[in-house]
PDB file of C-alpha atoms in Angstrom:
ATOM      1  CA  UNK A1253      20.925  -7.780  11.593  1.00 36.00           C
ATOM      2  CA  UNK A1254      18.858 -10.048  13.834  1.00 38.00           C
ATOM      3  CA  UNK A1255      15.958  -7.603  14.132  1.00 35.00           C
ATOM      4  CA  UNK A1256      15.874  -7.205  10.353  1.00 38.00           C
ATOM      5  CA  UNK A1257      15.571 -10.976   9.955  1.00 38.00           C
ATOM      6  CA  UNK A1258      12.806 -11.144  12.562  1.00 36.00           C
ATOM      7  CA  UNK A1259      10.913  -8.283  10.904  1.00 39.00           C
ATOM      8  CA  UNK A1260      11.109  -9.914   7.479  1.00 42.00           C
ATOM      9  CA  UNK A1261      10.011 -13.297   8.804  1.00 42.00           C
ATOM     10  CA  UNK A1262       7.140 -11.758  10.762  1.00 41.00           C
ATOM     11  CA  UNK A1263       5.924  -9.911   7.683  1.00 44.00           C
ATOM     12  CA  UNK A1264       6.133 -13.071   5.562  1.00 44.00           C
ATOM     13  CA  UNK A1265       4.244 -15.134   8.136  1.00 42.00           C
ATOM     14  CA  UNK A1266       1.555 -12.487   8.514  1.00 44.00           C
ATOM     15  CA  UNK A1267       1.073 -12.283   4.766  1.00 47.00           C
ATOM     16  CA  UNK A1268       0.943 -16.044   4.340  1.00 45.00           C
ATOM     17  CA  UNK A1269      -1.714 -16.278   7.026  1.00 46.00           C
ATOM     18  CA  UNK A1270      -3.801 -13.340   5.788  1.00 55.00           C
ATOM     19  CA  UNK A1271      -3.461 -13.630   2.006  1.00 58.00           C
ATOM     20  CA  UNK A1272      -6.656 -15.619   1.586  1.00 67.00           C
ATOM     21  CA  UNK A1273      -8.841 -12.873   3.045  1.00 81.00           C
ATOM     22  CA  UNK A1274      -7.745 -10.458   0.309  1.00 91.00           C
ATOM     23  CA  UNK A1275      -9.705 -12.537  -2.229  1.00 93.00           C
ATOM     24  CA  UNK A1276     -13.437 -11.861  -2.592  1.00 93.00           C
ATOM     25  CA  UNK A1277     -13.930 -15.040  -4.616  1.00 93.00           C
ATOM     26  CA  UNK A1278     -12.239 -18.417  -4.382  1.00 92.00           C
ATOM     27  CA  UNK A1279      -8.701 -18.565  -5.738  1.00 92.00           C
ATOM     28  CA  UNK A1280      -9.847 -21.097  -8.329  1.00 91.00           C
ATOM     29  CA  UNK A1281     -12.437 -18.664  -9.652  1.00 94.00           C
ATOM     30  CA  UNK A1282      -9.914 -15.826  -9.542  1.00 94.00           C
ATOM     31  CA  UNK A1283      -7.371 -17.882 -11.467  1.00 93.00           C
ATOM     32  CA  UNK A1284      -9.937 -18.638 -14.203  1.00 93.00           C
ATOM     33  CA  UNK A1285     -11.162 -15.064 -14.533  1.00 95.00           C
ATOM     34  CA  UNK A1286      -7.771 -13.287 -14.330  1.00 95.00           C
ATOM     35  CA  UNK A1287      -5.222 -15.101 -16.453  1.00 95.00           C
ATOM     36  CA  UNK A1288      -3.588 -11.969 -17.861  1.00 96.00           C
ATOM     37  CA  UNK A1289      -3.144  -9.120 -15.388  1.00 97.00           C
ATOM     38  CA  UNK A1290      -2.616  -5.479 -16.324  1.00 98.00           C
ATOM     39  CA  UNK A1291      -0.642  -3.287 -13.912  1.00 98.00           C
ATOM     40  CA  UNK A1292      -1.423   0.432 -13.873  1.00 98.00           C
ATOM     41  CA  UNK A1293       0.989   3.175 -12.799  1.00 98.00           C
ATOM     42  CA  UNK A1294       0.711   4.028  -9.113  1.00 98.00           C
ATOM     43  CA  UNK A1295      -2.214   6.413  -8.637  1.00 98.00           C
ATOM     44  CA  UNK A1296      -2.675   9.110  -5.979  1.00 98.00           C
ATOM     45  CA  UNK A1297      -5.864  10.150  -4.197  1.00 98.00           C
ATOM     46  CA  UNK A1298      -4.893  13.817  -3.863  1.00 97.00           C
ATOM     47  CA  UNK A1299      -8.056  14.764  -1.949  1.00 97.00           C
ATOM     48  CA  UNK A1300      -7.105  12.366   0.840  1.00 97.00           C
ATOM     49  CA  UNK A1301      -3.720  14.082   1.229  1.00 98.00           C
ATOM     50  CA  UNK A1302      -5.400  17.146   2.758  1.00 97.00           C
ATOM     51  CA  UNK A1303      -4.790  15.671   6.207  1.00 97.00           C
ATOM     52  CA  UNK A1304      -1.192  16.862   5.720  1.00 98.00           C
ATOM     53  CA  UNK A1305      -0.508  20.628   6.123  1.00 97.00           C
ATOM     54  CA  UNK A1306       1.448  20.859   2.852  1.00 98.00           C
ATOM     55  CA  UNK A1307      -0.754  18.581   0.782  1.00 98.00           C
ATOM     56  CA  UNK A1308       0.297  20.107  -2.557  1.00 98.00           C
ATOM     57  CA  UNK A1309       3.998  19.592  -1.856  1.00 98.00           C
ATOM     58  CA  UNK A1310       3.316  16.063  -0.603  1.00 98.00           C
ATOM     59  CA  UNK A1311       1.529  15.278  -3.868  1.00 98.00           C
ATOM     60  CA  UNK A1312       4.525  16.535  -5.875  1.00 98.00           C
ATOM     61  CA  UNK A1313       6.907  14.312  -3.891  1.00 98.00           C
ATOM     62  CA  UNK A1314       4.667  11.278  -4.440  1.00 98.00           C
ATOM     63  CA  UNK A1315       4.289  11.963  -8.159  1.00 98.00           C
ATOM     64  CA  UNK A1316       8.060  12.204  -8.545  1.00 98.00           C
ATOM     65  CA  UNK A1317       8.839   9.053  -6.579  1.00 97.00           C
ATOM     66  CA  UNK A1318       5.983   6.919  -7.963  1.00 97.00           C
ATOM     67  CA  UNK A1319       7.054   7.539 -11.554  1.00 96.00           C
ATOM     68  CA  UNK A1320       7.897   4.314 -13.373  1.00 95.00           C
ATOM     69  CA  UNK A1321       7.896   2.171 -10.220  1.00 96.00           C
ATOM     70  CA  UNK A1322       5.245  -0.185 -11.652  1.00 96.00           C
ATOM     71  CA  UNK A1323       7.857  -1.671 -14.028  1.00 96.00           C
ATOM     72  CA  UNK A1324       9.606  -3.351 -11.085  1.00 95.00           C
ATOM     73  CA  UNK A1325       6.300  -4.754  -9.807  1.00 96.00           C
ATOM     74  CA  UNK A1326       5.560  -6.237 -13.241  1.00 97.00           C
ATOM     75  CA  UNK A1327       8.950  -7.991 -13.180  1.00 95.00           C
ATOM     76  CA  UNK A1328       8.322  -9.370  -9.689  1.00 95.00           C
ATOM     77  CA  UNK A1329       4.854 -10.656 -10.572  1.00 96.00           C
ATOM     78  CA  UNK A1330       6.212 -12.358 -13.673  1.00 94.00           C
ATOM     79  CA  UNK A1331       8.798 -14.156 -11.543  1.00 93.00           C
ATOM     80  CA  UNK A1332       6.156 -15.834  -9.361  1.00 88.00           C
ATOM     81  CA  UNK A1333       4.563 -17.338 -12.506  1.00 87.00           C
ATOM     82  CA  UNK A1334       1.020 -17.128 -11.177  1.00 88.00           C
ATOM     83  CA  UNK A1335      -0.469 -15.745 -14.394  1.00 94.00           C
ATOM     84  CA  UNK A1336      -0.401 -16.403 -18.112  1.00 94.00           C
ATOM     85  CA  UNK A1337       1.056 -12.903 -18.560  1.00 96.00           C
ATOM     86  CA  UNK A1338       1.615  -9.632 -16.707  1.00 97.00           C
ATOM     87  CA  UNK A1339       1.445  -6.427 -18.756  1.00 97.00           C
ATOM     88  CA  UNK A1340       2.029  -2.756 -18.027  1.00 97.00           C
ATOM     89  CA  UNK A1341      -0.920  -0.462 -18.701  1.00 97.00           C
ATOM     90  CA  UNK A1342       0.508   2.886 -19.743  1.00 96.00           C
ATOM     91  CA  UNK A1343      -1.121   6.212 -19.029  1.00 96.00           C
ATOM     92  CA  UNK A1344      -0.907   9.458 -17.087  1.00 97.00           C
ATOM     93  CA  UNK A1345      -1.588   8.598 -13.421  1.00 98.00           C
ATOM     94  CA  UNK A1346      -3.644  11.736 -12.716  1.00 97.00           C
ATOM     95  CA  UNK A1347      -5.798  11.251 -15.816  1.00 98.00           C
ATOM     96  CA  UNK A1348      -6.248   7.542 -15.083  1.00 98.00           C
ATOM     97  CA  UNK A1349      -7.382   8.302 -11.548  1.00 98.00           C
ATOM     98  CA  UNK A1350      -9.934  10.877 -12.709  1.00 97.00           C
ATOM     99  CA  UNK A1351     -11.406   8.520 -15.319  1.00 97.00           C
ATOM    100  CA  UNK A1352     -11.211   5.218 -13.481  1.00 97.00           C
ATOM    101  CA  UNK A1353     -12.017   5.936  -9.830  1.00 97.00           C
ATOM    102  CA  UNK A1354     -15.642   6.788  -9.088  1.00 94.00           C
ATOM    103  CA  UNK A1355     -15.369   7.070  -5.303  1.00 92.00           C
ATOM    104  CA  UNK A1356     -13.840   5.805  -2.095  1.00 90.00           C
ATOM    105  CA  UNK A1357     -15.022   4.956   1.414  1.00 90.00           C
ATOM    106  CA  UNK A1358     -13.466   3.907   4.699  1.00 88.00           C
ATOM    107  CA  UNK A1359     -14.334   0.434   5.954  1.00 81.00           C
ATOM    108  CA  UNK A1360     -16.396   0.674   9.123  1.00 71.00           C
ATOM    109  CA  UNK A1361     -14.458  -2.020  10.975  1.00 69.00           C
ATOM    110  CA  UNK A1362     -10.821  -2.906  11.525  1.00 71.00           C
ATOM    111  CA  UNK A1363      -8.531  -2.863   9.701  1.00 70.00           C
ATOM    112  CA  UNK A1364      -9.539   0.659   8.674  1.00 84.00           C
ATOM    113  CA  UNK A1365      -8.567   1.498   5.114  1.00 90.00           C
ATOM    114  CA  UNK A1366     -10.071   3.312   2.157  1.00 92.00           C
ATOM    115  CA  UNK A1367     -11.777   1.072  -0.390  1.00 93.00           C
ATOM    116  CA  UNK A1368     -12.310   2.355  -3.935  1.00 96.00           C
ATOM    117  CA  UNK A1369     -14.926   1.897  -6.660  1.00 94.00           C
ATOM    118  CA  UNK A1370     -14.119   1.833 -10.376  1.00 96.00           C
ATOM    119  CA  UNK A1371     -16.019   2.767 -13.534  1.00 96.00           C
ATOM    120  CA  UNK A1372     -16.720  -0.570 -15.296  1.00 95.00           C
ATOM    121  CA  UNK A1373     -16.743   1.087 -18.731  1.00 96.00           C
ATOM    122  CA  UNK A1374     -13.249   2.507 -18.186  1.00 97.00           C
ATOM    123  CA  UNK A1375     -12.006  -0.810 -16.773  1.00 97.00           C
ATOM    124  CA  UNK A1376     -13.300  -2.596 -19.882  1.00 96.00           C
ATOM    125  CA  UNK A1377     -11.789   0.005 -22.220  1.00 97.00           C
ATOM    126  CA  UNK A1378      -8.344  -0.266 -20.604  1.00 97.00           C
ATOM    127  CA  UNK A1379      -8.547  -4.066 -20.402  1.00 97.00           C
ATOM    128  CA  UNK A1380      -9.574  -4.454 -24.049  1.00 96.00           C
ATOM    129  CA  UNK A1381      -6.938  -2.003 -25.256  1.00 97.00           C
ATOM    130  CA  UNK A1382      -4.170  -3.845 -23.407  1.00 97.00           C
ATOM    131  CA  UNK A1383      -5.452  -7.406 -23.879  1.00 97.00           C
ATOM    132  CA  UNK A1384      -5.840  -8.201 -20.160  1.00 97.00           C
ATOM    133  CA  UNK A1385      -8.562  -9.815 -18.046  1.00 96.00           C
ATOM    134  CA  UNK A1386      -8.172  -7.602 -14.996  1.00 97.00           C
ATOM    135  CA  UNK A1387      -6.447  -4.446 -13.789  1.00 98.00           C
ATOM    136  CA  UNK A1388      -4.245  -4.127 -10.715  1.00 98.00           C
ATOM    137  CA  UNK A1389      -4.941  -0.634  -9.363  1.00 98.00           C
ATOM    138  CA  UNK A1390      -2.695   0.726  -6.584  1.00 98.00           C
ATOM    139  CA  UNK A1391      -3.771   3.993  -4.973  1.00 98.00           C
ATOM    140  CA  UNK A1392      -1.620   5.924  -2.502  1.00 98.00           C
ATOM    141  CA  UNK A1393      -3.943   7.667  -0.061  1.00 97.00           C
ATOM    142  CA  UNK A1394      -3.864   9.453   3.263  1.00 96.00           C
ATOM    143  CA  UNK A1395      -5.731   8.145   6.314  1.00 94.00           C
ATOM    144  CA  UNK A1396      -5.874   8.889  10.027  1.00 93.00           C
ATOM    145  CA  UNK A1397      -5.880   5.788  12.155  1.00 89.00           C
ATOM    146  CA  UNK A1398      -5.218   4.744  15.737  1.00 89.00           C
ATOM    147  CA  UNK A1399      -1.838   3.013  16.113  1.00 88.00           C
ATOM    148  CA  UNK A1400       0.766   2.144  18.712  1.00 90.00           C
ATOM    149  CA  UNK A1401       4.161   3.771  18.122  1.00 90.00           C
ATOM    150  CA  UNK A1402       7.251   2.836  20.150  1.00 89.00           C
ATOM    151  CA  UNK A1403      10.196   5.042  21.015  1.00 88.00           C
ATOM    152  CA  UNK A1404      13.678   4.215  19.779  1.00 86.00           C
ATOM    153  CA  UNK A1405      14.494   2.221  22.931  1.00 86.00           C
ATOM    154  CA  UNK A1406      11.356   0.053  22.520  1.00 85.00           C
ATOM    155  CA  UNK A1407      10.609   0.722  26.208  1.00 85.00           C
ATOM    156  CA  UNK A1408       7.827   3.289  25.848  1.00 87.00           C
ATOM    157  CA  UNK A1409       4.971   3.644  23.415  1.00 90.00           C
ATOM    158  CA  UNK A1410       2.132   5.990  22.545  1.00 91.00           C
ATOM    159  CA  UNK A1411      -1.239   4.820  21.259  1.00 93.00           C
ATOM    160  CA  UNK A1412      -2.952   7.658  19.415  1.00 93.00           C
ATOM    161  CA  UNK A1413      -4.391   8.732  16.074  1.00 93.00           C
ATOM    162  CA  UNK A1414      -1.660   9.208  13.456  1.00 95.00           C
ATOM    163  CA  UNK A1415      -1.775  10.465   9.879  1.00 96.00           C
ATOM    164  CA  UNK A1416      -0.190   8.078   7.374  1.00 96.00           C
ATOM    165  CA  UNK A1417      -0.087   6.997   3.751  1.00 97.00           C
ATOM    166  CA  UNK A1418      -1.499   3.641   2.694  1.00 96.00           C
ATOM    167  CA  UNK A1419      -1.028   2.051  -0.719  1.00 96.00           C
ATOM    168  CA  UNK A1420      -4.290   0.164  -1.109  1.00 96.00           C
ATOM    169  CA  UNK A1421      -4.707  -2.075  -4.131  1.00 97.00           C
ATOM    170  CA  UNK A1422      -7.452  -3.928  -5.969  1.00 97.00           C
ATOM    171  CA  UNK A1423      -7.892  -6.169  -8.995  1.00 98.00           C
ATOM    172  CA  UNK A1424     -10.906  -5.095 -11.060  1.00 97.00           C
ATOM    173  CA  UNK A1425     -12.289  -7.166 -13.933  1.00 94.00           C
ATOM    174  CA  UNK A1426     -13.889  -6.080 -17.187  1.00 87.00           C
ATOM    175  CA  UNK A1427     -17.413  -6.186 -15.729  1.00 84.00           C
ATOM    176  CA  UNK A1428     -16.407  -3.935 -12.822  1.00 81.00           C
ATOM    177  CA  UNK A1429     -16.126  -6.666 -10.170  1.00 91.00           C
ATOM    178  CA  UNK A1430     -13.356  -6.296  -7.581  1.00 95.00           C
ATOM    179  CA  UNK A1431     -12.033  -9.831  -7.058  1.00 96.00           C
ATOM    180  CA  UNK A1432      -9.112  -8.999  -4.769  1.00 96.00           C
ATOM    181  CA  UNK A1433      -8.406  -6.109  -2.414  1.00 95.00           C
ATOM    182  CA  UNK A1434      -5.311  -5.307  -0.358  1.00 94.00           C
ATOM    183  CA  UNK A1435      -5.637  -2.874   2.595  1.00 91.00           C
ATOM    184  CA  UNK A1436      -2.231  -1.298   2.051  1.00 84.00           C
ATOM    185  CA  UNK A1437      -0.085  -2.829   4.776  1.00 76.00           C
ATOM    186  CA  UNK A1438       1.052  -6.024   6.422  1.00 62.00           C
ATOM    187  CA  UNK A1439       3.009  -4.915   9.473  1.00 67.00           C
ATOM    188  CA  UNK A1440       3.184  -1.142   8.904  1.00 79.00           C
ATOM    189  CA  UNK A1441       1.732   1.538   6.590  1.00 89.00           C
ATOM    190  CA  UNK A1442       3.402   2.522   3.341  1.00 94.00           C
ATOM    191  CA  UNK A1443       4.655   5.751   4.899  1.00 95.00           C
ATOM    192  CA  UNK A1444       4.071   7.584   8.206  1.00 95.00           C
ATOM    193  CA  UNK A1445       3.237  11.263   7.987  1.00 97.00           C
ATOM    194  CA  UNK A1446       3.643  11.887  11.717  1.00 97.00           C
ATOM    195  CA  UNK A1447       5.777  10.718  14.616  1.00 95.00           C
ATOM    196  CA  UNK A1448       5.620  10.879  18.427  1.00 95.00           C
ATOM    197  CA  UNK A1449       8.363  13.165  19.747  1.00 93.00           C
ATOM    198  CA  UNK A1450       9.535  11.059  22.688  1.00 91.00           C
ATOM    199  CA  UNK A1451      12.868  12.904  22.871  1.00 91.00           C
ATOM    200  CA  UNK A1452      11.127  16.249  23.334  1.00 90.00           C
ATOM    201  CA  UNK A1453       9.055  14.831  26.188  1.00 89.00           C
ATOM    202  CA  UNK A1454      12.127  13.213  27.761  1.00 88.00           C
ATOM    203  CA  UNK A1455      14.314  16.297  27.740  1.00 91.00           C
ATOM    204  CA  UNK A1456      11.479  18.518  28.994  1.00 93.00           C
ATOM    205  CA  UNK A1457      10.514  16.052  31.733  1.00 90.00           C
ATOM    206  CA  UNK A1458       7.021  16.106  30.276  1.00 91.00           C
ATOM    207  CA  UNK A1459       4.393  13.386  30.551  1.00 89.00           C
ATOM    208  CA  UNK A1460       2.730  14.448  27.303  1.00 92.00           C
ATOM    209  CA  UNK A1461       4.234  13.219  24.045  1.00 93.00           C
ATOM    210  CA  UNK A1462       3.582  15.591  21.139  1.00 94.00           C
ATOM    211  CA  UNK A1463       2.707  14.232  17.702  1.00 95.00           C
ATOM    212  CA  UNK A1464       4.530  16.117  14.962  1.00 96.00           C
ATOM    213  CA  UNK A1465       4.475  16.110  11.176  1.00 97.00           C
ATOM    214  CA  UNK A1466       7.372  14.671   9.184  1.00 97.00           C
ATOM    215  CA  UNK A1467       8.681  17.398   6.874  1.00 98.00           C
ATOM    216  CA  UNK A1468       8.245  17.277   3.093  1.00 98.00           C
ATOM    217  CA  UNK A1469      12.005  16.829   2.738  1.00 98.00           C
ATOM    218  CA  UNK A1470      11.888  14.010   5.288  1.00 97.00           C
ATOM    219  CA  UNK A1471       9.120  12.271   3.375  1.00 98.00           C
ATOM    220  CA  UNK A1472      11.151  12.574   0.174  1.00 98.00           C
ATOM    221  CA  UNK A1473      14.161  11.026   1.911  1.00 97.00           C
ATOM    222  CA  UNK A1474      12.034   8.187   3.295  1.00 96.00           C
ATOM    223  CA  UNK A1475      10.717   7.415  -0.182  1.00 97.00           C
ATOM    224  CA  UNK A1476      14.193   7.442  -1.701  1.00 95.00           C
ATOM    225  CA  UNK A1477      15.928   5.630   1.169  1.00 93.00           C
ATOM    226  CA  UNK A1478      17.951   2.843  -0.502  1.00 89.00           C
ATOM    227  CA  UNK A1479      17.048  -0.750   0.117  1.00 79.00           C
ATOM    228  CA  UNK A1480      19.132  -2.660   2.650  1.00 71.00           C
ATOM    229  CA  UNK A1481      18.366  -6.355   2.767  1.00 60.00           C
ATOM    230  CA  UNK A1482      20.036  -9.054   4.822  1.00 52.00           C
ATOM    231  CA  UNK A1483      22.491 -10.209   2.179  1.00 53.00           C
ATOM    232  CA  UNK A1484      23.460  -6.863   0.691  1.00 54.00           C
ATOM    233  CA  UNK A1485      21.547  -3.916  -0.702  1.00 55.00           C
ATOM    234  CA  UNK A1486      20.497  -2.099  -3.814  1.00 65.00           C
ATOM    235  CA  UNK A1487      19.855   1.472  -4.873  1.00 75.00           C
ATOM    236  CA  UNK A1488      16.137   0.731  -5.123  1.00 87.00           C
ATOM    237  CA  UNK A1489      13.772   2.365  -2.629  1.00 93.00           C
ATOM    238  CA  UNK A1490      13.160   0.292   0.488  1.00 92.00           C
ATOM    239  CA  UNK A1491       9.562   1.517   0.826  1.00 94.00           C
ATOM    240  CA  UNK A1492       8.562   0.487  -2.680  1.00 96.00           C
ATOM    241  CA  UNK A1493      10.403  -2.819  -2.450  1.00 93.00           C
ATOM    242  CA  UNK A1494       8.557  -3.691   0.775  1.00 93.00           C
ATOM    243  CA  UNK A1495       5.221  -2.712  -0.765  1.00 95.00           C
ATOM    244  CA  UNK A1496       5.856  -4.757  -3.903  1.00 95.00           C
ATOM    245  CA  UNK A1497       6.996  -7.745  -1.824  1.00 93.00           C
ATOM    246  CA  UNK A1498       3.681  -7.649   0.011  1.00 93.00           C
ATOM    247  CA  UNK A1499       1.651  -7.301  -3.180  1.00 95.00           C
ATOM    248  CA  UNK A1500       3.543 -10.083  -4.953  1.00 94.00           C
ATOM    249  CA  UNK A1501       3.047 -12.461  -2.024  1.00 91.00           C
ATOM    250  CA  UNK A1502      -0.633 -11.605  -1.710  1.00 92.00           C
ATOM    251  CA  UNK A1503      -1.334 -11.935  -5.461  1.00 93.00           C
ATOM    252  CA  UNK A1504      -0.324 -15.581  -5.903  1.00 85.00           C
ATOM    253  CA  UNK A1505      -3.467 -17.346  -7.137  1.00 78.00           C
ATOM    254  CA  UNK A1506      -2.914 -20.959  -6.195  1.00 62.00           C
ATOM    255  CA  UNK A1507      -5.052 -23.556  -4.446  1.00 38.00           C
ATOM    256  CA  UNK A1508      -8.694 -23.546  -3.430  1.00 33.00           C
ATOM    257  CA  UNK A1509      -9.784 -21.081  -0.760  1.00 29.00           C
ATOM    258  CA  UNK A1510     -13.225 -20.326   0.591  1.00 33.00           C
ATOM    259  CA  UNK A1511     -14.688 -16.947  -0.347  1.00 35.00           C
ATOM    260  CA  UNK A1512     -14.860 -14.567   2.625  1.00 33.00           C
ATOM    261  CA  UNK A1513     -17.541 -11.915   3.282  1.00 34.00           C
ATOM    262  CA  UNK A1514     -16.656  -8.365   2.349  1.00 35.00           C
ATOM    263  CA  UNK A1515     -16.732  -5.710   5.070  1.00 35.00           C
ATOM    264  CA  UNK A1516     -19.375  -3.032   4.394  1.00 35.00           C
ATOM    265  CA  UNK A1517     -18.171   0.465   3.627  1.00 35.00           C
ATOM    266  CA  UNK A1518     -19.515   3.821   4.729  1.00 35.00           C
ATOM    267  CA  UNK A1519     -19.442   6.968   2.629  1.00 34.00           C
ATOM    268  CA  UNK A1520     -16.543   9.294   3.362  1.00 33.00           C
TER     269      UNK A1520
END
């Protein structure tokens, strides 16, 4: 129970300290330009999933579990009362991705995440059709990134390159500007695709720790794992709840903040 409380508090503190850097304009300007926010279904960058051996099966699991999840995010954003209105933008996620996303690139400095570009004509079409000023686009994508992973005793760790899923997000306006961008994590990625097999090394008296892929069934179970919070639990997925908590906290447009420079991106 205590470690859960510490983890939640650490995540909240990290988000509160980092939220301002997600904005590419001042919060005052953002608040003026995005008064009604449209929330798209969760999209998937299927090409980026090829880092996983069973990329097609992984895509199917994500499609199944992402379905309809944006409705909960809309409710949560409405509760923070940071906008005039929050509206769902309906559509087929695969078709929306093909029409809306024109490309993606990895940032060339930490934190490494994939940043996306959007077709301004499609953004305007969707915004006009739904009566919104900006679109919140969340894209689940696969990346390989160096991270430190601890064993279950928290006594040993391995720092290596791991495959994982990030849920990066951006708010795009009708003229194609990206005013806000979220790198997909606060304290951990949306979902790991690999794990260090410390037990295998321990029982084989080996110094090398192998990195192994989480199975498709394991990924499905992780995505459907029920939420367990400090004061009870729900049947809602813990992974999606944590993601939406982070997005809701980071998308509160209040107070004046200085615009920060945007990290350059390199073609991928």
